[in-house]
Amino acid sequence: MNCFDLADQNEFALSDFNDEVNEVEQGTAIEDLVEMMATNDDRDVFADECTENNIENDLPHVDSEGEVNEVVDTVLDNGLDDYQSGDDSGCNLDESDDEAANEACYRYERNSGGFEFAADGENIVLKPGQLFKDVDEFRKVVKVYAIENAFRLERVKNDNSRVTLRCATTGCTWRLHASPNWNKGHFQIKTYCSEHTCVRNTENYEATSTWIAISFLYLFRANTQLSIDVIASELFRRYGITCCNQRLYRARNKALELLGQDHKASYTKLFRYMHVILASNPGSTVSLDEDWLGGGVDPYFRRFFVFFDASRRGFFGGCRQFIGIDGCFLKRPYKGVLLSAVSVDANYGIYPLAKGILNALDKVFPHALKRYCCRHIYANFKEKFPGVLLKKPFWQACRSANVSDFRRHMAELNEISPAGHDWLMQIPVVYWAKHCFPGHTKSNHVTNNMSESFNNWIKNYRGMPILRMLEEIRRKLMTLIHTRQQEVLAWQDELPLVVRRRVTREKEAARSLTVIFGHNQTFKVMEDVSKRTVVDLLGKHCDCNEWDISGLPCKHAICCIDAMRFNVNDYVHPLLKKISFQNTYSHQLYPVPDESKWPILLHNNLQPPIISRCAGRPQTKRNKELGEAKSFKRSSSVKCSRCGQWSHNKRGCKALMQCLKLKKAELKRNSAKQSSACAGSLPRLQPNGCLPS
C-alpha cells in the first residue's frame, strides 16, 4: 500500500509544536492539550477526546494579551485537521480496516508547506501536499482521476472546509482527505492512501452528463451535429469507460445549451468585428443592420454584410462578369440564412465575393441582368408535369445556344405536353434560355451549381457561432487565394488547365468536319449534308453562337483555325487566359488580429434575432426535391430470401403477404364448404319435430 506523509517529505516541516505551546501559561485545559500534542502517539484518540470533552467551550479566553487565543486556535486547528484526516476518512469501516488504515496512512503536519498540483501529461497523479486553488478545483481533479482509474467515489465529508473521499467498493483501502492549508490560501491534500484492492469498474457513474458535455465541448463547437457514437468512442479511448445512450443524449443537449450561450455572446462582438475588418482591410464594405423591435432597450440582429476589397479587385481584374447568388440555412440555435455571391475565374473555378448579400447587389449592380437556375425551374416543372419524356427536350432547349435550336426543342416539348410548354413559356425566356445570354459575360452557365458548391465548401461552419463562422470563412478564403496564387506560378501554358482540356475536346470533335473557304477569313463548315455553319474568324463569330457566349472557340471555329494553321490561343477570350487568372488572385486578404487586440468601442448590446419555435422535434434535414436521390439506407442492400428481390427481407415481403392472404382465403372457402357439406348430410326433421324412420 502506497501511503505518504507530507511532513516527512517537506523541508519546511515544523517538527515540534511544544516550544510555541509552552509559552502559554494560562489554562489547565491548554496544558493538557500541550501534553497530549507533545506525546503525538495517537492523534485519532486525541481528536476523539477533544470532541467528547468539548474542549472548545472549556478553554480560557484572554482578550488583553491575545496570546492565549492564538495558541488555542493553533492547537484546535491542528486537532481538527487530525480529526478530518483520521476519523472522517475511515468512518463506517470495520475496526480491522480502521487499524490497517491508521497504520498505513500518515497524518499531515501543519505549516509543512506544499507544492502546486500539476498533471503528468494526460494522466493525473495525486500526492500528499499538493496545493489546489480552491476546493472546486480539487473536486474537479479528483473526479477526473476517479474516471481515469475507473472507480466510484464515496464522499464521506464534502464541504468547503474539508473533503474526505474513499472508494465506494466495500473493503477497498483507497481514501483521500484534503482541507485548507496552514494559511487558508489553498486547498491541500493531507492524507492519501493510493492503493486499490477492488477491480476496475468500466461503467463509471462519476462521468455524469454535465461532465461529459463540458469535457467534449470543443468537439461540439466544431460539429454541432456530432453523433453520440463519437462521444462514446472517445470516452472509451481516453478513459476506458462506457456510458448508456440516455446519458450521452443528455450530455449532447447540455453541450448545445452551453454553445447557445456562446452563440448569443458572439452577436455582441459583431460591431467591434466590423471595425476591425475595416481597419485591417481598407476599402472593404461591411455593414451591420439592427432591428429595434417594440422599442426595446437593446436592438436585435437583422443582417450583416461583408465585401472585402481584395475580392472586389479580383472580380473586376480577371473574373467573368457573372455572379451566382444562393442561400443556405444555418444550423445554429438562432437559425438564419447565409446568402452568398460567387463568381467564376478564368479556370472555371468558384470565386467567393460577398456574404450576407440580402438586397445588397441591387444597390451595387442596379442594371445587372438576371438568370434563373434551370435546375430549380425543372424541379418545379416536373412536380406539375412528371415524366421522363419531358426531361430531355427541356434541357436541350435550355442549353441551346441559338434561336433555331431552341425553337425546335420547344416544339418537341409542346408535342409531348402542350400544358407543360405553356407553363414554361410563362417564365421570361431571357432569364433561363442560353441563347438569350449576353456575350460580354463569357459564361454559358444555365444552373447555379457554383453557388451550391460554395455552400458545400462551407458546410462544416454553418453550425458555429456567427462570429466564428465569418472568421472561418474568411480564413478559408485567404487560403484559397494564396493557394491559387502560388499554383499559377507553375503554369507553363498560356491557357489555364480546364480551358486547355475543353479546347482539346473541341479539337477532337472538329476532326470529322469539312471546311469550305470563303472570302476574308469566312468559312462554311459542313457537319453533314443538311447541316452547315458559317464561321467568321475576324469577327470571332459562329452561327452556332457557342463561341459568342462562352468565349471559347467551338468545334466549327477550331476546324477553320486548324485549316488556316493559326494558333488557337489567339482566339480564346482574354478572360479565359492565364493573365486574367493572375489578376484575379493577385490581391490577398489581410489577416485580422486576435480578439484580445480589438479596440474597445462603445456600442449597443446587440441581441440575437428572435426565433419562434414550432411544436415537436426540430427538423435537421432539408426537404429534398422530387426525384432527388435519397441517402443510402441499409434496406437497399437487403435481399429477400423468399422472392429473391432486393430492398426488403422475408418478414416484409409483399409476395409472402399476398401468398398468406390467398391461403387464408382458400382455408376460409374450404371451411365454408365443409360446414355446408356437414349441414347437408344431417337428417332433416319432420314437421312434427320427429326424425324420419
XYZ file of C-alpha atoms in Angstrom:
693
model
C 0.000 0.000 0.000
C 1.445 3.362 -1.089
C 0.885 5.891 1.696
C 2.662 9.179 2.097
C 3.450 11.615 4.880
C 3.868 15.207 3.790
C 5.632 16.276 6.983
C 8.450 13.796 6.405
C 8.913 14.796 2.762
C 8.842 18.605 3.003
C 11.906 20.517 4.185
C 9.710 23.290 5.587
C 8.053 20.917 8.098
C 7.905 22.117 11.706
C 8.692 19.001 13.646
C 7.809 20.304 17.071
C 4.983 22.488 18.326
C 5.990 22.276 22.017
C 8.067 25.451 22.044
C 5.136 27.508 20.858
C 2.675 25.853 23.215
C 4.872 26.126 26.347
C 4.869 29.933 26.062
C 1.255 29.919 27.174
C 0.939 29.573 30.900
C -2.744 30.125 31.400
C -5.421 27.458 31.477
C -5.337 23.880 32.648
C -7.066 22.615 29.534
C -4.385 24.167 27.354
C -1.613 22.468 29.330
C -3.444 19.165 28.906
C -3.687 19.751 25.196
C 0.005 20.602 25.013
C 0.928 17.428 26.812
C -1.254 15.339 24.525
C 0.124 17.129 21.476
C 3.706 16.644 22.631
C 3.291 12.923 23.063
C 1.965 12.653 19.486
C 1.321 8.948 19.973
C -2.252 8.632 18.773
C -3.834 11.670 17.113
C -7.103 9.935 16.413
C -7.537 9.318 20.152
C -6.651 12.952 20.745
C -9.298 14.118 18.284
C -11.916 11.862 19.849
C -11.139 13.150 23.336
C -11.270 16.729 22.138
C -14.641 16.085 20.628
C -16.068 14.205 23.614
C -14.870 16.698 26.240
C -15.940 19.779 24.236
C -12.615 21.464 24.857
C -13.646 24.460 22.758
C -16.181 25.517 25.379
C -13.805 24.954 28.351
C -10.777 26.847 27.071
C -9.927 30.123 28.816
C -10.159 33.276 26.720
C -7.746 36.203 27.324
C -8.544 39.399 25.440
C -5.820 41.663 26.847
C -2.797 39.783 25.624
C -4.329 37.839 22.718
C -1.643 35.153 23.067
C -3.919 32.525 24.528
C -6.406 32.915 21.641
C -3.644 32.383 19.084
C -2.331 29.242 20.726
C -5.796 27.821 21.285
C -6.691 28.384 17.636
C -3.424 26.775 16.630
C -3.989 23.692 18.687
C -7.661 23.363 17.799
C -6.980 23.726 14.096
C -4.319 21.062 14.326
C -6.703 18.822 16.186
C -9.418 19.466 13.577
C -7.013 18.518 10.804
C -6.193 15.323 12.659
C -9.855 14.600 13.147
C -10.673 15.069 9.471
C -7.754 13.069 8.187
C -8.271 10.272 10.670
C -11.774 9.501 11.838
C -13.771 11.065 8.997
C -11.810 9.299 6.280
C -12.243 5.965 7.995
C -15.806 6.133 9.295
C -18.229 3.344 8.535
C -15.299 0.936 8.110
C -14.688 -2.172 10.103
C -12.386 -1.944 13.094
C -9.789 -4.044 11.286
C -9.898 -1.649 8.341
C -9.519 1.309 10.703
C -6.451 -0.183 12.300
C -4.858 -1.046 8.944
C -5.611 2.415 7.588
C -4.231 4.149 10.675
C -1.038 2.159 10.388
C -0.642 2.800 6.649
C -1.810 6.455 6.241
C 0.375 9.158 7.662
C -1.011 12.403 9.027
C -0.360 15.900 7.706
C 1.727 18.290 9.807
C 0.676 21.918 9.934
C 2.970 24.605 8.461
C 4.635 21.995 6.276
C 4.373 23.985 3.030
C 3.423 22.057 -0.094
C 3.711 22.157 -3.869
C 1.307 23.176 -6.623
C -0.636 20.456 -8.393
C 0.443 19.768 -11.991
C -0.856 16.988 -14.236
C 1.659 14.495 -15.592
C 0.773 14.802 -19.270
C -2.691 13.332 -19.777
C -2.525 11.382 -16.504
C -3.337 12.754 -13.061
C -1.027 11.801 -10.197
C -2.140 12.641 -6.658
C 0.378 13.130 -3.859
C 0.232 14.423 -0.294
C 0.998 18.116 -0.088
C -0.384 19.057 -3.481
C -1.942 22.523 -3.452
C -5.083 23.491 -5.346
C -6.516 26.940 -5.877
C -9.753 26.123 -4.086
C -11.994 23.243 -3.159
C -13.759 23.342 -6.547
C -10.532 22.717 -8.437
C -9.706 19.867 -6.068
C -13.095 18.242 -6.664
C -12.726 18.515 -10.434
C -9.268 16.957 -10.404
C -10.292 14.070 -8.149
C -13.378 13.467 -10.291
C -11.279 13.119 -13.426
C -8.835 10.920 -11.511
C -11.669 8.596 -10.474
C -12.908 8.426 -14.068
C -9.441 7.665 -15.410
C -8.930 4.884 -12.867
C -12.493 3.551 -13.220
C -13.756 3.568 -9.640
C -16.647 5.272 -7.891
C -16.147 7.855 -5.173
C -17.926 7.847 -1.844
C -17.953 11.306 -0.299
C -17.698 10.888 3.456
C -17.211 14.609 4.094
C -17.734 17.158 1.375
C -17.904 20.826 2.270
C -15.798 23.946 1.823
C -13.587 23.244 4.841
C -12.865 19.563 4.344
C -13.281 16.830 1.766
C -12.891 13.177 2.704
C -13.251 10.588 -0.024
C -12.924 6.856 -0.303
C -13.569 4.160 -2.866
C -17.221 3.112 -2.876
C -16.347 -0.578 -3.194
C -16.686 -2.351 0.124
C -13.316 -3.299 1.588
C -11.197 -1.142 -0.730
C -8.427 0.744 1.106
C -8.197 3.779 -1.202
C -9.039 7.039 0.554
C -8.139 10.694 0.421
C -8.514 13.678 2.729
C -7.908 17.339 1.947
C -8.563 20.638 3.693
C -7.295 24.241 3.587
C -3.564 24.647 4.129
C -1.968 26.473 7.029
C -2.687 29.996 5.741
C -6.126 29.145 4.309
C -4.918 30.311 0.886
C -5.101 26.981 -0.911
C -6.700 23.572 -0.628
C -4.212 20.815 0.178
C -4.112 17.034 0.255
C -3.388 15.973 3.842
C -3.825 12.193 3.835
C -3.705 9.848 0.875
C -3.844 6.056 0.624
C -3.346 5.284 -3.056
C -3.691 1.503 -3.275
C -6.903 -0.082 -4.617
C -7.956 -3.565 -3.553
C -11.015 -3.552 -5.830
C -11.403 -4.355 -9.525
C -11.792 -1.781 -12.295
C -15.371 -0.650 -12.981
C -15.906 0.337 -16.630
C -19.419 1.698 -16.024
C -18.335 4.752 -14.085
C -21.059 6.905 -12.583
C -18.655 9.783 -11.961
C -18.798 10.560 -15.702
C -22.054 12.489 -15.469
C -23.762 14.085 -18.431
C -22.651 17.544 -17.286
C -19.025 16.454 -17.062
C -19.187 14.800 -20.491
C -20.728 17.953 -22.004
C -18.012 20.202 -20.580
C -15.161 17.810 -21.382
C -16.129 17.389 -25.041
C -17.483 20.858 -25.678
C -14.698 21.519 -28.169
C -15.988 18.696 -30.371
C -19.497 20.132 -30.386
C -18.089 23.539 -31.281
C -16.523 22.006 -34.377
C -19.628 19.990 -35.277
C -22.993 20.634 -33.661
C -24.397 17.523 -35.369
C -21.923 15.274 -33.562
C -23.208 11.759 -33.029
C -23.284 10.152 -29.602
C -21.340 7.236 -31.070
C -18.338 9.533 -31.485
C -18.579 10.639 -27.842
C -18.905 7.032 -26.685
C -15.813 6.007 -28.643
C -13.841 8.964 -27.268
C -14.827 8.099 -23.685
C -13.689 4.525 -24.153
C -10.461 5.525 -25.913
C -9.383 8.142 -23.383
C -10.805 6.789 -20.140
C -11.759 3.184 -20.848
C -15.340 3.629 -19.629
C -18.772 3.091 -21.164
C -21.975 5.098 -20.691
C -25.594 4.460 -21.568
C -27.104 6.229 -24.563
C -29.506 8.261 -22.429
C -26.599 9.855 -20.548
C -24.868 10.648 -23.821
C -28.031 12.228 -25.224
C -28.353 14.400 -22.114
C -24.694 15.372 -22.449
C -25.216 16.426 -26.059
C -28.238 18.540 -25.143
C -26.324 20.254 -22.345
C -23.382 20.928 -24.642
C -25.699 22.532 -27.178
C -27.167 24.685 -24.412
C -23.679 25.841 -23.471
C -22.944 26.568 -27.108
C -26.140 28.578 -27.277
C -24.617 30.948 -24.727
C -21.568 31.295 -26.985
C -23.842 31.991 -29.926
C -25.603 34.740 -28.004
C -22.355 36.361 -26.892
C -20.969 36.360 -30.450
C -23.670 38.774 -31.624
C -22.469 41.482 -29.233
C -18.981 41.288 -30.802
C -20.102 41.958 -34.372
C -19.800 45.740 -34.027
C -16.140 45.503 -32.994
C -15.504 42.861 -35.651
C -16.888 45.193 -38.311
C -14.458 47.956 -37.338
C -11.526 45.516 -37.177
C -12.213 44.385 -40.766
C -12.395 47.986 -41.960
C -9.124 48.788 -40.197
C -7.201 45.704 -41.388
C -8.639 45.607 -44.944
C -9.091 49.223 -46.094
C -11.578 49.715 -48.893
C -13.806 46.815 -47.790
C -17.558 47.183 -47.402
C -19.017 45.993 -44.098
C -22.436 46.849 -42.718
C -24.377 45.769 -39.641
C -28.132 46.363 -39.516
C -30.018 46.398 -36.239
C -33.707 45.984 -35.599
C -35.437 47.822 -32.744
C -38.464 45.649 -32.152
C -41.126 47.168 -29.956
C -38.847 49.972 -28.796
C -36.812 47.706 -26.521
C -33.719 48.676 -24.593
C -31.343 46.604 -26.724
C -31.544 46.128 -30.507
C -31.812 42.783 -32.252
C -29.635 41.463 -35.043
C -31.043 41.896 -38.547
C -28.292 41.364 -41.154
C -24.533 41.532 -41.641
C -22.814 42.188 -44.985
C -19.111 41.707 -45.843
C -17.408 42.513 -49.162
C -13.606 42.542 -48.937
C -11.631 44.977 -51.059
C -9.387 42.147 -52.309
C -12.443 40.249 -53.591
C -13.721 43.358 -55.347
C -10.367 43.998 -57.047
C -10.035 40.348 -58.051
C -13.533 40.265 -59.503
C -13.077 43.339 -61.694
C -9.484 42.410 -62.521
C -9.935 38.974 -64.066
C -13.262 37.259 -63.293
C -16.060 36.919 -65.772
C -18.832 39.440 -65.166
C -21.202 36.830 -63.851
C -22.394 36.393 -60.264
C -24.259 33.461 -58.762
C -26.391 34.080 -55.678
C -27.731 31.422 -53.342
C -28.561 30.957 -49.690
C -28.168 28.136 -47.193
C -29.863 27.663 -43.859
C -27.673 27.887 -40.789
C -27.740 25.184 -38.135
C -27.142 27.424 -35.148
C -29.628 27.736 -32.259
C -30.804 31.075 -33.691
C -31.069 29.728 -37.255
C -30.830 32.290 -40.058
C -29.827 32.213 -43.723
C -26.367 32.798 -45.165
C -26.627 34.429 -48.589
C -23.500 34.362 -50.701
C -22.354 35.756 -54.047
C -19.757 33.857 -56.080
C -18.246 34.341 -59.499
C -16.194 32.232 -61.932
C -12.479 32.708 -62.602
C -10.558 32.027 -65.820
C -10.082 28.357 -64.888
C -13.806 27.781 -64.261
C -13.247 27.815 -60.507
C -15.581 29.453 -57.999
C -14.513 32.840 -56.654
C -16.379 33.902 -53.458
C -17.309 37.571 -53.409
C -19.586 38.526 -50.534
C -21.603 37.095 -47.648
C -24.949 38.202 -46.326
C -25.937 39.974 -49.543
C -29.644 40.424 -48.864
C -30.863 43.346 -51.011
C -27.263 44.483 -51.440
C -26.488 43.551 -55.043
C -29.453 45.532 -56.329
C -27.746 48.634 -54.969
C -24.250 47.745 -56.193
C -25.309 46.461 -59.643
C -28.670 48.131 -60.394
C -28.513 47.376 -64.161
C -27.342 43.774 -63.923
C -29.196 41.137 -65.962
C -30.631 38.229 -64.021
C -30.637 34.495 -64.715
C -32.708 31.776 -63.131
C -31.238 28.407 -62.267
C -32.649 25.860 -64.720
C -32.248 23.044 -62.206
C -34.686 24.716 -59.835
C -37.020 25.544 -62.744
C -37.056 21.888 -63.752
C -37.672 20.814 -60.122
C -40.873 22.881 -60.119
C -41.700 21.830 -63.679
C -41.612 18.080 -63.020
C -43.857 18.417 -59.965
C -46.640 19.658 -62.228
C -45.708 17.668 -65.340
C -43.947 14.437 -64.338
C -42.494 12.084 -66.881
C -39.150 11.074 -68.306
C -40.072 12.132 -71.852
C -40.163 15.833 -70.890
C -36.713 15.891 -69.316
C -34.594 15.603 -72.449
C -36.322 18.319 -74.571
C -36.378 20.676 -71.563
C -32.619 20.542 -71.025
C -31.916 20.641 -74.754
C -33.980 23.821 -75.015
C -32.206 25.370 -72.006
C -28.753 24.647 -73.414
C -29.496 25.707 -76.997
C -27.074 28.463 -77.953
C -29.135 29.759 -80.917
C -32.776 30.567 -81.539
C -33.405 27.900 -84.198
C -32.291 25.046 -81.941
C -34.286 26.476 -79.040
C -37.490 26.625 -81.066
C -37.017 23.090 -82.387
C -36.638 21.581 -78.918
C -39.537 23.586 -77.513
C -41.691 22.274 -80.377
C -40.751 18.726 -79.334
C -41.766 19.506 -75.777
C -45.048 21.007 -76.992
C -45.901 17.800 -78.834
C -45.453 15.766 -75.657
C -47.172 18.165 -73.244
C -48.799 21.381 -74.506
C -49.680 22.368 -70.933
C -46.044 21.969 -69.891
C -44.932 24.086 -72.831
C -47.347 26.866 -71.880
C -46.282 26.748 -68.221
C -42.610 27.025 -69.176
C -43.148 29.886 -71.594
C -44.787 31.934 -68.836
C -41.274 32.411 -67.391
C -39.438 35.112 -69.397
C -37.059 33.354 -71.766
C -34.267 35.874 -71.155
C -33.949 34.544 -67.568
C -33.270 30.908 -68.372
C -32.602 30.283 -72.095
C -28.921 30.138 -73.027
C -29.306 31.809 -76.439
C -30.511 34.999 -74.694
C -27.426 35.362 -72.507
C -25.298 38.455 -73.251
C -21.922 37.818 -74.858
C -19.816 40.129 -72.660
C -20.140 37.850 -69.592
C -18.439 34.910 -71.390
C -20.361 32.463 -69.247
C -22.651 29.703 -70.507
C -23.886 28.517 -67.100
C -27.589 27.628 -67.093
C -27.503 26.400 -63.470
C -26.278 27.877 -60.220
C -24.157 24.876 -59.293
C -21.210 27.103 -58.426
C -23.210 28.563 -55.517
C -24.208 25.060 -54.470
C -20.520 24.139 -54.493
C -19.732 27.113 -52.277
C -22.436 26.084 -49.798
C -20.931 22.604 -49.675
C -17.478 24.195 -49.266
C -18.564 25.885 -46.004
C -20.994 23.246 -44.709
C -18.843 22.475 -41.646
C -19.108 26.094 -40.441
C -22.869 26.530 -40.643
C -23.428 25.375 -37.056
C -20.808 27.653 -35.474
C -21.450 30.965 -33.699
C -21.886 33.754 -36.209
C -18.580 35.457 -35.433
C -16.561 32.270 -35.644
C -18.380 31.246 -38.819
C -17.449 34.521 -40.530
C -13.854 34.178 -39.372
C -13.554 30.573 -40.562
C -14.912 31.509 -43.995
C -12.502 34.455 -44.172
C -9.526 32.217 -43.285
C -10.636 29.643 -45.839
C -10.880 32.367 -48.461
C -7.388 33.608 -47.577
C -6.018 30.088 -48.003
C -7.821 29.665 -51.331
C -6.429 32.904 -52.766
C -2.896 32.142 -51.622
C -3.009 28.547 -52.941
C -4.185 29.585 -56.388
C -1.731 32.473 -56.436
C 1.124 30.018 -55.947
C -0.428 27.488 -58.315
C -0.431 29.825 -61.313
C 3.307 30.453 -60.943
C 3.992 26.876 -62.090
C 1.871 27.113 -65.241
C 3.814 26.983 -68.495
C 0.803 27.207 -70.785
C -0.924 30.430 -71.774
C -4.303 28.815 -71.146
C -5.493 27.514 -67.757
C -5.772 23.770 -67.283
C -9.542 23.452 -67.602
C -9.639 25.756 -70.624
C -6.930 23.688 -72.321
C -8.884 20.470 -71.728
C -12.000 21.957 -73.276
C -10.085 23.218 -76.297
C -8.590 19.747 -76.759
C -12.031 18.188 -76.573
C -13.353 20.558 -79.244
C -10.361 19.728 -81.453
C -11.265 16.056 -81.307
C -14.832 16.878 -82.333
C -13.608 19.109 -85.200
C -11.735 16.286 -86.949
C -14.957 14.993 -88.546
C -15.957 18.374 -90.045
C -15.376 19.672 -93.581
C -14.286 23.281 -94.279
C -15.171 25.362 -97.353
C -13.056 28.519 -97.618
C -14.710 31.871 -98.206
C -13.637 35.496 -98.525
C -11.717 37.431 -95.838
C -11.408 34.579 -93.323
C -15.017 33.466 -93.588
C -15.812 29.773 -93.862
C -18.655 27.337 -94.251
C -18.350 24.235 -92.112
C -20.311 21.119 -93.026
C -21.239 18.569 -90.368
C -23.384 16.554 -92.768
C -25.267 17.114 -95.991
C -28.116 19.040 -94.337
C -26.299 20.980 -91.579
C -23.977 23.865 -92.445
C -22.478 26.575 -90.220
C -20.857 29.910 -91.141
C -17.709 30.974 -89.244
C -16.065 34.422 -89.228
C -12.587 34.326 -87.687
C -12.008 38.096 -87.898
C -15.243 38.827 -86.071
C -14.839 35.791 -83.778
C -18.364 34.701 -84.545
C -20.044 31.396 -85.369
C -23.663 30.752 -86.322
C -23.981 28.170 -83.539
C -23.423 31.086 -81.096
C -21.366 28.955 -78.670
C -18.207 30.955 -79.322
C -20.005 34.258 -78.746
C -21.483 33.226 -75.394
C -18.646 31.215 -73.800
C -15.549 32.914 -75.239
C -14.077 29.536 -76.213
C -13.827 28.637 -79.926
C -16.394 25.996 -80.787
C -15.618 22.938 -82.905
C -16.609 24.808 -86.078
C -14.205 27.670 -85.316
C -11.365 25.324 -84.335
C -11.824 23.432 -87.611
C -11.293 26.692 -89.517
C -8.380 27.779 -87.277
C -6.571 24.493 -87.893
C -7.228 24.760 -91.613
C -5.549 28.198 -91.653
C -2.660 26.926 -89.443
C -3.417 29.645 -86.866
C -2.773 29.395 -83.115
C -5.988 28.611 -81.280
C -4.779 30.521 -78.190
C -5.173 33.797 -80.117
C -8.900 33.177 -80.498
C -9.622 32.465 -76.812
C -11.146 35.405 -74.956
C -8.720 37.236 -72.601
C -10.972 36.454 -69.591
C -10.125 32.758 -70.107
C -6.347 33.135 -70.168
C -3.576 32.843 -67.616
C -3.120 36.605 -67.284
C -6.717 37.016 -66.088
C -6.257 34.229 -63.558
C -3.170 36.007 -62.210
C -5.025 39.317 -61.966
C -7.860 37.654 -60.056
C -5.620 36.239 -57.322
C -3.030 38.987 -57.155
C -4.934 40.718 -54.330
C -4.632 38.993 -50.974
C -6.768 39.471 -47.883
C -5.014 40.967 -44.874
C -5.226 38.988 -41.618
C -7.454 40.128 -38.777
C -5.789 40.457 -35.342
C -6.763 38.338 -32.369
C -9.895 39.259 -30.460
C -7.867 40.311 -27.428
C -6.279 43.070 -29.552
C -9.518 44.502 -30.892
C -10.204 48.127 -29.958
C -12.676 48.857 -27.180
C -15.642 50.691 -28.691
C -18.927 51.856 -27.288
C -21.804 50.090 -28.961
C -25.272 48.741 -28.336
C -25.738 45.415 -26.621
C -26.822 43.582 -29.758
C -29.162 40.676 -29.077
C -29.619 37.584 -31.260
C -32.649 37.501 -33.555
C -35.973 36.444 -32.116
C -36.934 32.961 -33.227
C -40.280 31.227 -32.989
C -40.109 27.556 -32.154
C -42.652 25.186 -33.632
C -44.147 22.285 -31.756
C -42.408 18.965 -31.994
C -38.857 17.940 -32.677
C -36.926 20.482 -34.781
C -36.149 19.445 -38.339
C -32.467 18.889 -39.051
C -32.600 17.621 -42.636
C -33.682 19.674 -45.609
C -36.660 18.775 -47.741
C -35.439 17.010 -50.845
C -36.758 17.779 -54.285
C -38.998 15.457 -56.228
C -36.887 12.772 -57.847
C -33.755 13.682 -55.896
C -31.633 10.712 -54.920
C -32.214 9.629 -51.355
C -29.455 8.922 -48.894
C -28.173 5.375 -48.601
C -30.102 3.120 -46.274
C -29.390 -0.358 -45.078
C -32.562 -1.744 -46.684
C -31.160 -1.043 -50.146
C -28.636 -3.854 -49.681
C -31.045 -6.405 -48.181
C -32.245 -9.284 -50.316
C -35.382 -11.271 -49.593
C -34.756 -14.985 -49.125
C -38.271 -15.924 -50.350
C -38.850 -13.932 -53.532
C -35.189 -13.054 -54.306
C -35.895 -9.321 -54.668
C -33.808 -6.515 -53.135
C -34.665 -3.751 -50.620
C -36.675 -5.933 -48.188
C -36.407 -9.111 -46.140
C -38.767 -12.071 -45.855
C -40.738 -10.509 -42.992
C -41.700 -7.524 -45.141
C -42.047 -9.448 -48.387
C -45.190 -8.386 -50.248
C -45.221 -11.633 -52.214
C -45.338 -13.538 -48.932
C -48.136 -11.340 -47.654
C -50.110 -11.934 -50.825
C -49.482 -15.662 -50.579
C -50.677 -15.700 -46.968
C -53.812 -13.804 -47.943
C -54.559 -16.317 -50.695
C -54.013 -19.230 -48.326
C -56.233 -17.625 -45.731
C -58.976 -17.054 -48.284
C -58.638 -20.636 -49.514
C -58.878 -22.011 -45.977
C -61.931 -19.893 -45.407
C -63.563 -21.256 -48.553
C -62.674 -24.824 -47.616
C -64.083 -24.423 -44.130
C -67.289 -22.988 -45.602
C -67.591 -25.958 -47.974
C -67.001 -28.415 -45.140
C -69.624 -26.768 -42.958
C -72.150 -26.769 -45.793
C -71.378 -30.444 -46.545
C -71.858 -31.377 -42.919
C -75.131 -29.496 -42.834
C -76.353 -31.334 -45.967
C -75.535 -34.786 -44.560
C -77.623 -34.343 -41.399
C -81.181 -35.813 -41.457
C -83.961 -33.286 -41.707
C -86.637 -33.135 -39.048
C -90.294 -33.794 -39.902
C -92.905 -31.108 -39.393
C -93.930 -32.738 -36.129
C -90.300 -32.479 -34.883
C -89.515 -36.209 -35.129
C -86.723 -37.854 -37.018
C -87.676 -39.851 -40.091
C -87.965 -43.611 -39.531
